[in-house]
């Protein structure tokens, strides 16, 4: 019934995997290979014209964009609810989502690319690099700006500043309550930002919230949940890139079922 085209270490995919696991939804895992540019294959672009993961297929409905997918799942599988009931509280949760998308999500891309993905672009001849830029339906200019040298120190400083602004806001909320939206379990807002902070930690930047005890307790609390283990399986972090190949072997059977 539910099929998620996703990638083990994509933070946007991890957001959705957390929600699927919290709601105990059964789903088919279709791993898309970035290495083989599967996300630009014509069959995939028909599902997701942005050429990015994740994409959710629910029977005949295709849903794109990780935050939209999270909200969709919360509507079609209402229990356990991961959004508050009252309109004002829902608006507050959506404000967190939009803030994370505007501030934290783009910020995390800078160290992610400089520390990990850049080396693949550096290995390309100039023409192949230009093709790689041109083939991207989304964020073409971002890759162009990175070039084969990487982002500048100034770019990285702005990115770290944006992470500090995000964690500062979160710390204030989490000093009052266990989750960003008061309730017994993580909300969509918690699921939206947690993979971003996990990525920052994986890249060695957890020092950015050394002075934020409530946020550290929140992360530790999240990591104890079953949903966390299901989402961040072996091979789901950039520091485990080699493991990703094994994962592809395991998921190949599922991929064969994809109708192209
Ligand atoms: N707004 C989109 C962004 C998705 C996105 O950027 N996905 C990344 C992985 S987290 C991706 O597929 N990148 C592949 C590429 O840019 O080549 C969403 O939230 O779903």
Short mmCIF file of N, CA and C and ligand atoms in Angstrom, two decimals, residues 10-12 15 34 39-40 51-54 65-67 109 136 139, ligand 1:
data_model
loop_
_atom_site.label_atom_id
_atom_site.label_comp_id
_atom_site.label_asym_id
_atom_site.label_seq_id
_atom_site.Cartn_x
_atom_site.Cartn_y
_atom_site.Cartn_z
N UNK A 10 19.79 9.92 3.27
CA UNK A 10 19.17 11.22 2.98
C UNK A 10 18.36 11.68 4.20
N UNK A 11 18.68 12.88 4.67
CA UNK A 11 17.98 13.38 5.86
C UNK A 11 16.48 13.57 5.58
N UNK A 12 16.15 13.94 4.34
CA UNK A 12 14.73 14.13 3.99
C UNK A 12 14.01 12.78 4.05
N UNK A 15 13.44 11.79 7.77
CA UNK A 15 12.26 12.45 8.37
C UNK A 15 11.02 11.57 8.20
N UNK A 34 21.96 7.23 -5.75
CA UNK A 34 22.48 8.52 -6.23
C UNK A 34 23.67 8.27 -7.16
N UNK A 39 17.87 8.91 -9.54
CA UNK A 39 16.86 9.95 -9.26
C UNK A 39 16.63 10.87 -10.46
N UNK A 40 17.48 10.71 -11.50
CA UNK A 40 17.25 11.49 -12.73
C UNK A 40 16.74 10.60 -13.86
N UNK A 51 13.48 15.38 -9.08
CA UNK A 51 14.65 14.51 -9.10
C UNK A 51 15.35 14.40 -7.76
N UNK A 52 14.56 14.34 -6.71
CA UNK A 52 15.12 14.17 -5.36
C UNK A 52 14.32 13.09 -4.62
N UNK A 53 14.89 12.58 -3.55
CA UNK A 53 14.14 11.68 -2.68
C UNK A 53 13.79 12.46 -1.41
N UNK A 54 12.72 12.07 -0.74
CA UNK A 54 11.89 10.91 -0.94
C UNK A 54 10.68 11.20 -1.81
N UNK A 65 7.93 15.73 -1.59
CA UNK A 65 8.42 16.67 -0.57
C UNK A 65 8.22 16.09 0.84
N UNK A 66 9.36 15.93 1.52
CA UNK A 66 9.34 15.20 2.80
C UNK A 66 8.35 15.76 3.83
N UNK A 67 8.27 17.09 3.96
CA UNK A 67 7.34 17.62 4.97
C UNK A 67 5.90 17.40 4.55
N UNK A 109 23.21 21.41 4.36
CA UNK A 109 23.76 21.00 3.05
C UNK A 109 25.23 21.43 2.88
N UNK A 136 20.56 18.54 -13.10
CA UNK A 136 19.77 18.65 -11.86
C UNK A 136 18.54 19.52 -12.05
N UNK A 139 18.14 22.82 -7.50
CA UNK A 139 19.42 23.23 -6.88
C UNK A 139 20.63 23.16 -7.81
N1 LIG B 1 12.23 19.66 -0.45
C1 LIG B 1 12.58 18.32 -0.78
C2 LIG B 1 14.08 18.20 -0.87
C3 LIG B 1 14.53 16.77 -1.08
C4 LIG B 1 16.04 16.65 -1.22
O1 LIG B 1 16.77 17.62 -1.32
N2 LIG B 1 16.51 15.41 -1.22
C5 LIG B 1 17.93 15.16 -1.33
C6 LIG B 1 18.34 14.16 -0.25
S1 LIG B 1 17.99 14.75 1.38
C7 LIG B 1 18.24 14.55 -2.67
O2 LIG B 1 17.49 13.75 -3.19
N3 LIG B 1 19.39 14.92 -3.26
C8 LIG B 1 19.84 14.37 -4.48
C9 LIG B 1 20.46 15.38 -5.40
O3 LIG B 1 20.31 16.58 -5.15
O4 LIG B 1 21.09 14.95 -6.37
C10 LIG B 1 12.04 17.36 0.29
O5 LIG B 1 12.01 17.77 1.45
O6 LIG B 1 11.63 16.24 -0.04
#
